[in-house]
Coordinates of C-alpha atoms in Angstrom, one line a residue:
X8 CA 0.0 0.0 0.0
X9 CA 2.9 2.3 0.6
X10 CA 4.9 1.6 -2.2
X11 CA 1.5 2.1 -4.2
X12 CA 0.9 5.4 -2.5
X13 CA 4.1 6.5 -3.5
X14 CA 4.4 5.6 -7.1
X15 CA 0.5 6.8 -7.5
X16 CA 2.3 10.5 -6.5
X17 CA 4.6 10.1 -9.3
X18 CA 2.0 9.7 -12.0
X19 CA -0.1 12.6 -10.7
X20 CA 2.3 15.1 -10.4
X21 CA 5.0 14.7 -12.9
X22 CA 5.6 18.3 -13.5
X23 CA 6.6 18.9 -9.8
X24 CA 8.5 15.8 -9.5
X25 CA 10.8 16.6 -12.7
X26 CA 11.7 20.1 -12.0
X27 CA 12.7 18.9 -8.3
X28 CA 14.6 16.5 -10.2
X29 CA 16.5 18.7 -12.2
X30 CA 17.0 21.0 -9.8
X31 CA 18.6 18.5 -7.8
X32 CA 20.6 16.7 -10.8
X33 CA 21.9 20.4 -11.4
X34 CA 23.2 21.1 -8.3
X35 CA 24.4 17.5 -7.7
X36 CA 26.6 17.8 -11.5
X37 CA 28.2 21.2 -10.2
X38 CA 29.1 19.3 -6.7
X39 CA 30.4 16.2 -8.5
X40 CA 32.5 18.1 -10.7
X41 CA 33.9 20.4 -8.2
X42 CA 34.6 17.3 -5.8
X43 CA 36.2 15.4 -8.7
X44 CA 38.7 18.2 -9.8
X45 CA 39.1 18.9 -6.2
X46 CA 40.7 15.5 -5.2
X47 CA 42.6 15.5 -8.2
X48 CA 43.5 19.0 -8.7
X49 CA 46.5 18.3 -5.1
X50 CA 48.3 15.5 -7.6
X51 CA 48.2 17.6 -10.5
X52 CA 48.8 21.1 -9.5
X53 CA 51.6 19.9 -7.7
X54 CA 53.1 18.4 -10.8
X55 CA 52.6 21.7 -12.5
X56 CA 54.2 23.8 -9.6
X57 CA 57.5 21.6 -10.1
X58 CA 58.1 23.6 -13.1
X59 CA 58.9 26.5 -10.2
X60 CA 61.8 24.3 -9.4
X61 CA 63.4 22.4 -6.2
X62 CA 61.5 23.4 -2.7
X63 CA 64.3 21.5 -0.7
X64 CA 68.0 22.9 -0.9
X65 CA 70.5 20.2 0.9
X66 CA 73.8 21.6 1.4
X67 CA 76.4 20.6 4.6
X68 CA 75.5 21.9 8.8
X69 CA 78.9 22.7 9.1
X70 CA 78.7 25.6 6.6
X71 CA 76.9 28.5 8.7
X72 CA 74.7 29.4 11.5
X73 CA 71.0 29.7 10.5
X74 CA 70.4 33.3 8.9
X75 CA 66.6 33.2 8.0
X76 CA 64.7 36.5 7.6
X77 CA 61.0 36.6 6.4
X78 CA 60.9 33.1 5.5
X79 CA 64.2 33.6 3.3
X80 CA 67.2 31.8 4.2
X81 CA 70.0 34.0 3.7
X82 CA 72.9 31.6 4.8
X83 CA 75.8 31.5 1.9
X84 CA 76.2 28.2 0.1
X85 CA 79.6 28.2 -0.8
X86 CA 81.5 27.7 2.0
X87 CA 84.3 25.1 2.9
X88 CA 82.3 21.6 3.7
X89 CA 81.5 19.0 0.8
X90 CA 79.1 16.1 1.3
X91 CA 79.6 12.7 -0.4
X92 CA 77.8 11.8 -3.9
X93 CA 77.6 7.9 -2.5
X94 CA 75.0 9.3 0.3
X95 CA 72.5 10.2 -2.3
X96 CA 70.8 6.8 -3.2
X97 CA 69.4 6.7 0.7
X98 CA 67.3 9.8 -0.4
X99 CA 65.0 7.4 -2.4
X100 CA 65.1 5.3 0.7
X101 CA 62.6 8.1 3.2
X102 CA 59.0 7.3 3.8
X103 CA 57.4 9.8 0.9
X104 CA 60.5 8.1 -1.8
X105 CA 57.8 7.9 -4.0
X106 CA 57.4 12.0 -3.9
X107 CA 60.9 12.8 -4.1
X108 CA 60.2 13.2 -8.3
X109 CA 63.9 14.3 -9.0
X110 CA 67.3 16.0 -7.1
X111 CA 70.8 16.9 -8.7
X112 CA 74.0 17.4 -6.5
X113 CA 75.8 21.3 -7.7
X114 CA 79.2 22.0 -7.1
X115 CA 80.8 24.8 -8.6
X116 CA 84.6 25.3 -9.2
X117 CA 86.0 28.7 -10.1
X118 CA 88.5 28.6 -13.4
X119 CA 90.0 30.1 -15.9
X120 CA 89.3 29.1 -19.5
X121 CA 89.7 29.7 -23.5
X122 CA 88.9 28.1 -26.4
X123 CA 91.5 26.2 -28.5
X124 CA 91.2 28.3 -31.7
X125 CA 92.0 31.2 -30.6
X126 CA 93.9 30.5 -27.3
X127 CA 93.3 33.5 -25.6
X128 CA 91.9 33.8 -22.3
X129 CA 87.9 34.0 -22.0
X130 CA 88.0 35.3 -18.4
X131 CA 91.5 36.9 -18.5
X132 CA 90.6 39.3 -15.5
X133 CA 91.5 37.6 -12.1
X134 CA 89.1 38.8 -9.7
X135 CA 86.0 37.9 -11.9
X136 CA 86.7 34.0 -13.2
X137 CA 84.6 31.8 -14.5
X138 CA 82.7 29.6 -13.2
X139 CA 82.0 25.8 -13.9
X140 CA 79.1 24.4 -12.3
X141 CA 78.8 20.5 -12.0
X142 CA 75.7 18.9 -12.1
X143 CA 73.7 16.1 -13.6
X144 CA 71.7 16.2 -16.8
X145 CA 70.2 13.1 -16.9
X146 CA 71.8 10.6 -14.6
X147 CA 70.8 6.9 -13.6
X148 CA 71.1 6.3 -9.7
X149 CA 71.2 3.1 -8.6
X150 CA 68.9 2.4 -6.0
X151 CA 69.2 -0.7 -3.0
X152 CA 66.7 -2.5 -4.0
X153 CA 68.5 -3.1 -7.3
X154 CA 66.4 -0.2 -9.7
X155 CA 67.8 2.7 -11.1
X156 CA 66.4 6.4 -10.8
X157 CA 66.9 8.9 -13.5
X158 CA 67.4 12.2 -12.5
X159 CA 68.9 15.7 -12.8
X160 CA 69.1 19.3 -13.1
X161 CA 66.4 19.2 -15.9
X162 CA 63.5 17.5 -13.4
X163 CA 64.7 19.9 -10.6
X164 CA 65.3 23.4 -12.8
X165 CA 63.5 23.0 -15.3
X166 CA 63.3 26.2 -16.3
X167 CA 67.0 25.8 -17.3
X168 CA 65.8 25.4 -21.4
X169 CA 68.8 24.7 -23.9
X170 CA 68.4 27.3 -26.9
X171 CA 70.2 25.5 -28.9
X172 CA 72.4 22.1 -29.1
X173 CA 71.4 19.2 -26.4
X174 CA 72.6 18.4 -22.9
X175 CA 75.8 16.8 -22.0
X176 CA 76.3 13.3 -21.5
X177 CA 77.3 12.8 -18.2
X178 CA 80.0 10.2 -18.7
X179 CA 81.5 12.4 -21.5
X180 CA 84.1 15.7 -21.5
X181 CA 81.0 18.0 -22.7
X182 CA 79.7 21.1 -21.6
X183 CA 77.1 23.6 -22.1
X184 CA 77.3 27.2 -21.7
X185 CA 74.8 30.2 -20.7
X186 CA 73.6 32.5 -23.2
X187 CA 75.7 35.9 -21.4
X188 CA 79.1 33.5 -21.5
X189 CA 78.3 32.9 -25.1
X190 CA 77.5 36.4 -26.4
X191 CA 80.5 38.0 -24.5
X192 CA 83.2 35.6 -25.7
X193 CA 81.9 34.1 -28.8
X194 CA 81.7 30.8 -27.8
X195 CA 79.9 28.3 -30.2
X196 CA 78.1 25.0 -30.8
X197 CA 81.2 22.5 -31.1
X198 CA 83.8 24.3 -29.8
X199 CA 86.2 23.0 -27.2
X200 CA 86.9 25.2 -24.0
X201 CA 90.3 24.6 -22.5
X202 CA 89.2 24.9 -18.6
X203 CA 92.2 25.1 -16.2
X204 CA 91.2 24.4 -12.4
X205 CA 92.8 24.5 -9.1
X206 CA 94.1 20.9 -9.6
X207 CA 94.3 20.2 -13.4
X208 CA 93.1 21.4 -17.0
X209 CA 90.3 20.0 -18.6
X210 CA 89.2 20.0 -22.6
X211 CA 85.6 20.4 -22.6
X212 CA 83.5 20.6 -25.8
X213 CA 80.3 22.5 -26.3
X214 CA 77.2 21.0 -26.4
X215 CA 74.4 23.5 -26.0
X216 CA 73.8 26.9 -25.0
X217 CA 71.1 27.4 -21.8
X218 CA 68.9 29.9 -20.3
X219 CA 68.5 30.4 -16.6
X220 CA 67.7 33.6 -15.2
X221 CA 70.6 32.8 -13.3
X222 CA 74.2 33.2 -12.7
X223 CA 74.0 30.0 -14.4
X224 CA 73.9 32.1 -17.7
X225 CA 77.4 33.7 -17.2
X226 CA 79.1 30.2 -16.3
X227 CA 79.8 26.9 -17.9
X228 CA 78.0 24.0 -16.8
X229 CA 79.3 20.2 -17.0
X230 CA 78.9 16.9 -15.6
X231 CA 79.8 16.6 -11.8
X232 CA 82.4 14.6 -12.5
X233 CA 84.3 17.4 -14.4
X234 CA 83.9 19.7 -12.1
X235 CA 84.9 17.2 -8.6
X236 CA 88.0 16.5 -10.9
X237 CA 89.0 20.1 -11.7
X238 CA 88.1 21.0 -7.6
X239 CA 89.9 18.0 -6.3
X240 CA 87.1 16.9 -4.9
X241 CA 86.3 13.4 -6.0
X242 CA 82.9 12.0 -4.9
X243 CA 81.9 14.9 -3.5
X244 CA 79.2 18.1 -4.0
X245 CA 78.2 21.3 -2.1
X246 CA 74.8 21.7 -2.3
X247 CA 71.8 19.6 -3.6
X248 CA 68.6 20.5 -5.3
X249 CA 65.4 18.2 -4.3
X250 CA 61.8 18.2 -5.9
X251 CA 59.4 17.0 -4.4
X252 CA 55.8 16.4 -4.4
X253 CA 53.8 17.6 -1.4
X254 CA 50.7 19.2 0.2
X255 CA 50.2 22.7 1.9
X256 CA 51.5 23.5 5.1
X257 CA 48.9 24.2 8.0
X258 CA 50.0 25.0 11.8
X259 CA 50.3 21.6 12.5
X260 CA 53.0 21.0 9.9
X261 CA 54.9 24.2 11.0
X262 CA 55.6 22.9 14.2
X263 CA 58.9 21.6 15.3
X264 CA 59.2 17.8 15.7
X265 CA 60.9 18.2 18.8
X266 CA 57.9 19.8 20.7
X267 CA 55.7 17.0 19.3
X268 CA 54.3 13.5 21.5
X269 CA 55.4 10.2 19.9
X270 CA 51.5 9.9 17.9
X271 CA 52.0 13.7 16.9
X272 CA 55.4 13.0 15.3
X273 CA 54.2 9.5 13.7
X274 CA 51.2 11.3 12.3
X275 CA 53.2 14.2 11.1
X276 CA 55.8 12.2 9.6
X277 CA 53.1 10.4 7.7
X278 CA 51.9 13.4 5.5
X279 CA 53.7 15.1 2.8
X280 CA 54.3 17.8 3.8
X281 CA 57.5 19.8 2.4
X282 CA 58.6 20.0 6.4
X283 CA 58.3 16.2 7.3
X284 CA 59.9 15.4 3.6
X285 CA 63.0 17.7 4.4
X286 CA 63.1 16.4 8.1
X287 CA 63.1 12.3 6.8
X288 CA 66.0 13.3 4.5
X289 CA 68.0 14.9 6.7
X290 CA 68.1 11.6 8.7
X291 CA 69.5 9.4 6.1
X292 CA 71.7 12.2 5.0
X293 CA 74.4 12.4 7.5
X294 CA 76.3 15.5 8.1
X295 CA 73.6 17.5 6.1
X296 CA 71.0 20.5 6.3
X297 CA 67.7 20.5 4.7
X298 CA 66.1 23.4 4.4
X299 CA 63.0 24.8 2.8
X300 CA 63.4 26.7 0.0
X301 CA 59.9 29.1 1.3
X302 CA 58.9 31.0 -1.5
X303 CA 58.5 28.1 -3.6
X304 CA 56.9 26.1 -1.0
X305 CA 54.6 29.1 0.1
X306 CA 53.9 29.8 -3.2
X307 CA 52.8 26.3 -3.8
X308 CA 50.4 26.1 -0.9
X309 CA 49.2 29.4 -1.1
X310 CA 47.6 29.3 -4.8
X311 CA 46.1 25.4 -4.1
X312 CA 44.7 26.6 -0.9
X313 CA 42.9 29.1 -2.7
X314 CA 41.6 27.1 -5.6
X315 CA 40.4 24.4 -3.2
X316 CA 38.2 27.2 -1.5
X317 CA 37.1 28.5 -4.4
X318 CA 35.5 24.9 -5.4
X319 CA 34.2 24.2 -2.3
X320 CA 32.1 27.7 -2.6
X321 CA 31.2 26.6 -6.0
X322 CA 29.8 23.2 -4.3
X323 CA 28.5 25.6 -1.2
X324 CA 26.6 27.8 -3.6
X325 CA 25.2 25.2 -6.0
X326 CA 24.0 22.7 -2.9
X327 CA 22.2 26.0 -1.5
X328 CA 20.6 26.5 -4.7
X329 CA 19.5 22.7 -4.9
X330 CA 18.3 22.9 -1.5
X331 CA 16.1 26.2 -2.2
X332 CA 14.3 25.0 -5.6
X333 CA 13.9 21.8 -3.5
X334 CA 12.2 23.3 -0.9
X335 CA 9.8 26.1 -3.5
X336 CA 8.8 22.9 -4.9
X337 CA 8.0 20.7 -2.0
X338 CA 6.3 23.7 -0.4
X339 CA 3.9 23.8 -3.9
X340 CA 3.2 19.9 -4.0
X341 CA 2.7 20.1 0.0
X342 CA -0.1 22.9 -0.9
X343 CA -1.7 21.3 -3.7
X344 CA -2.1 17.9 -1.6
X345 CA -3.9 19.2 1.6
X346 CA -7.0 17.5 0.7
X347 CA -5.1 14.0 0.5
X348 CA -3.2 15.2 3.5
X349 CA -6.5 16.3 5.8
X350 CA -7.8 12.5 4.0
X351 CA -5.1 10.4 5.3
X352 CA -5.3 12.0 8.8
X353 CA -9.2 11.4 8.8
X354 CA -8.4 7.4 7.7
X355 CA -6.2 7.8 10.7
X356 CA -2.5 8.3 9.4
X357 CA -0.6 9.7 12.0
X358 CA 1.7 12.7 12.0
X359 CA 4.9 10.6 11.8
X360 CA 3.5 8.5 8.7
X361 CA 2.3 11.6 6.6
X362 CA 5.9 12.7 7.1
X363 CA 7.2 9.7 6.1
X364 CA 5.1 9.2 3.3
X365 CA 6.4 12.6 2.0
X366 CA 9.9 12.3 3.2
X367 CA 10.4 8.9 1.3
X368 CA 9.3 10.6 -2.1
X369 CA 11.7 13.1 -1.6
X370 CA 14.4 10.8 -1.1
X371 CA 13.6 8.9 -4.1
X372 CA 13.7 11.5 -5.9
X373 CA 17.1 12.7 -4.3
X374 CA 18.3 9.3 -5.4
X375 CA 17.2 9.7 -9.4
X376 CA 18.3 13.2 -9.0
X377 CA 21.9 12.6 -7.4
X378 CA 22.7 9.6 -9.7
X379 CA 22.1 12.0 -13.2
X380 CA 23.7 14.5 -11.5
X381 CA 27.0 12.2 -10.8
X382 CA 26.3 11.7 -14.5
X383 CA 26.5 14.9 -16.2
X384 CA 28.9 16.5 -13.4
X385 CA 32.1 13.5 -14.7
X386 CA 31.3 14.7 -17.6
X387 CA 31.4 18.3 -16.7
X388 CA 34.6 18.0 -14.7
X389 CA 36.1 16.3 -17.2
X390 CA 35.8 18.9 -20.0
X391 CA 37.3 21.3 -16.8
X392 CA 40.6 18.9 -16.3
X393 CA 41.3 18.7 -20.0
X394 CA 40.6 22.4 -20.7
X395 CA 42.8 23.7 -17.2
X396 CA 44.7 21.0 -16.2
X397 CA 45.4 18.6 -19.3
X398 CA 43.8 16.1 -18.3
X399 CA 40.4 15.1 -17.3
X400 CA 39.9 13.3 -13.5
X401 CA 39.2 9.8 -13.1
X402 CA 35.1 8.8 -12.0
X403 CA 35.4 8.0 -8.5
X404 CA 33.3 5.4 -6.7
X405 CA 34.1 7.8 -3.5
X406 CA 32.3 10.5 -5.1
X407 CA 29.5 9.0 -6.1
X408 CA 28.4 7.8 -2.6
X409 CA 29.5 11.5 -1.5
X410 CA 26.7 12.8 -4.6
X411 CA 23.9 10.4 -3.3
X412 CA 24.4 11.1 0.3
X413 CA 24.6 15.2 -0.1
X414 CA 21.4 14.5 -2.6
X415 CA 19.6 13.0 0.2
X416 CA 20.8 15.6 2.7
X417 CA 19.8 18.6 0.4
X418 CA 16.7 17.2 -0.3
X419 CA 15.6 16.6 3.5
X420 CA 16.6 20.1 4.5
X421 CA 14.8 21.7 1.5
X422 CA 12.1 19.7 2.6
X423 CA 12.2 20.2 6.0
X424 CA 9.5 22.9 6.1
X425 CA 6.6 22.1 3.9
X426 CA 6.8 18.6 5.2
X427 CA 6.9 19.8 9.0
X428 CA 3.7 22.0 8.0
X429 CA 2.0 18.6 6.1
X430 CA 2.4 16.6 9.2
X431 CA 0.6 19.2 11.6
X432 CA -2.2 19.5 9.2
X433 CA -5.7 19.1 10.7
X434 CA -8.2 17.3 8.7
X435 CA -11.2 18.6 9.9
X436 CA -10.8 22.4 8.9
X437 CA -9.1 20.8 5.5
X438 CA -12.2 18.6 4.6
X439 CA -14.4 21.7 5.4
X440 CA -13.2 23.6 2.4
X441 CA -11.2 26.4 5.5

């Protein structure tokens, strides 16, 4: 009798039961789509903010005190202590390995150099030499477990674009040389730089020429192996540049593991955040100092903080307007069915069973309604991933029992009203016509 009572509304009042539907499956596509890029949009504007560059700068304790103003650390990064190149493998060994997306060991060597055609001295003024830097291009690591990690100064600067040429191989005598170098001192595509060193000269041949921004694009850059060998300094680098993928920083995270209780520590350790990353390598990295490079970082968690608040108002805004046109129409259908309302009561339904009666319409419609919303709203956020992002979300089974549930809650709170002010209805006033 129930279920016939039920389906007997549906027939009668189509008109009011399709535009509470659509109302419903309109809000419920805006919320699925802002949920779906929502718990995608961490991963993937996180792989877009790598193009800023490293947020973790390694380089040895023993070099300076801490000199941090404003979030900026100001301590130099050329002093005297080295750390060893055979340490680096343990850094894919941390908790979050799988976010560490790339790192490259630096070391730079001041020199003097010229090229072999015309043998006279590039840099011939003492006080302002050049500078090779020695880095990694592209360079296999071999892990413990018996895999090997590519990685270099193209996954952690990436901004570093050759303009012309290609990289250097880093088991060759190549180079590659900024654009400022090249313009001042005619240096060219092919030609060999003779690069004298503290300890011994090197022939290097040119490769490519880079942009940086930098420094970098008044220096010559080569394989860390060059530049250990001219230095002296074999296995060795000064500072090291880390990428990694992680999530904004809240007060939690900022908070120093020392202050923190055993289950505080386990549970900070256990999120990615660019704190509990640099604190886990600095433990297999002996003899080192991790630091936070903060204006990357910031940057990072400032801009994904905001976009995540600007889609939960979106979802905010369109489950208010679900909940409204809900409510306008439950109010109508509660009005145009006092006369079955007052008649039930008279049969002798009960308060409790005309609300559920109503209630259980509602919510069936809540369930049509959220399931076309889930529908149109993958459909919607993907045409949002692909057009902001590149690429379009993946349908989550998550989200759809998120969809259904907020349908259901939407719908009862629109409801809430008209169906309170069905279920204190007196019949006998109704059935008089009052």
């Amino acid at each position: 009798m129930f279920l016939r009572l039920v389906a007997d509304s549906f027939r009668r009042r189509p008109r009011h039961k399709l535009l509470t539907g659509a109302a419903l499956a309109l809000g419920m596509a805006v919320a699925t789509a802002a949920l779906s890029v929502s718990l995608d949009v961490g991963d993937r504007l996180s792989h877009e903010f790598r193009s800023l560059g490293a947020n973790l700068l390694v380089t040895p304790q023993a070099d300076s005190l801490p000199l941090e103003i404003g979030g900026v650390d100001y301590r130099p990064v050329n002093a005297g202590a080295y750390l060893p190149e055979a340490d680096l493998p343990k850094i894919k060994t941390v908790f979050w390995h799988n976010n560490i997306i790339g790192f490259a060991p630096v070391l730079e060597v001041p020199v003097r150099a010229w090229t072999k055609s015309s043998e006279t001295w590039i840099t011939p003024i003492v006080d302002a030499p050049a500078t090779v830097v020695g880095t990694w291009a592209s360079h296999p690591v071999a892990l413990s477990d018996g895999s090997a990690f590519s990685t270099g100064i193209e996954r952690t600067n990436p901004w570093w674009h050759l303009e012309q040429g290609r990289w250097f191989s880093d088991s060759a005598g190549e180079c590659v040389v900024g654009t400022k170098f090249s313009k001042r001192d005619g240096v060219k595509l092919g030609d060999t730089l003779n690069i004298e060193g503290p300890s011994q000269n090197i022939a290097l041949k040119v490769t490519g020429i880079i942009a940086s921004g930098g420094p970098e694009d008044d220096a010559i850059v080569a394989p860390l192996a060059i530049a250990q060998q001219l230095a002296n300094k074999p296995g060795q680098y000064r500072r090291l540049y880390v990428s990694a993928l992680t999530k904004p920083e809240d007060d939690f995270a900022r908070r120093s593991p020392g202050t923190m209780t055993p289950d505080e520590l386990e549970r900070w350790s256990c999120s990615p955040y660019v704190s509990s990353i640099a604190y886990s390598i600095q433990q297999v990295l002996s003899g080192a100092d991790v630091r936070v490079i903060r204006r990357v970082a910031e940057g990072e968690g400032r801009i994904l903080t905001r976009v995540r608040t600007l889609l939960g108002l979106v979802t905010f805004a369109a489950l208010l307007a679900a909940a409204l046109a809900v409510g306008a129409s439950s109010a109508a259908s509660v009005m145009e069915r006092r006369i079955e309302i007052g008649l039930m009561k008279a049969l002798g339904a009960g308060p409790g069973m005309v609300g559920f009666l109503l209630a259980a319409e509602q919510l069936l419609l809540a369930l049509a309604g959220g399931a076309m919303g889930y529908g149109l709203g993958i459909l919607l956020a993907r045409l949002v991933g692909e057009r902001i992002f590149g690429a379009a979300p993946q349908p989550s089974l998550l989200v759809l029992v998120v969809i259904i549930g907020l349908a259901g809650g939407v719908t009862l709170l629109g409801s809430a009203i008209p169906l309170r002010r069905a279920a204190r209805y007196e019949p006998a006033p109704i059935l008089r016509g009052e």
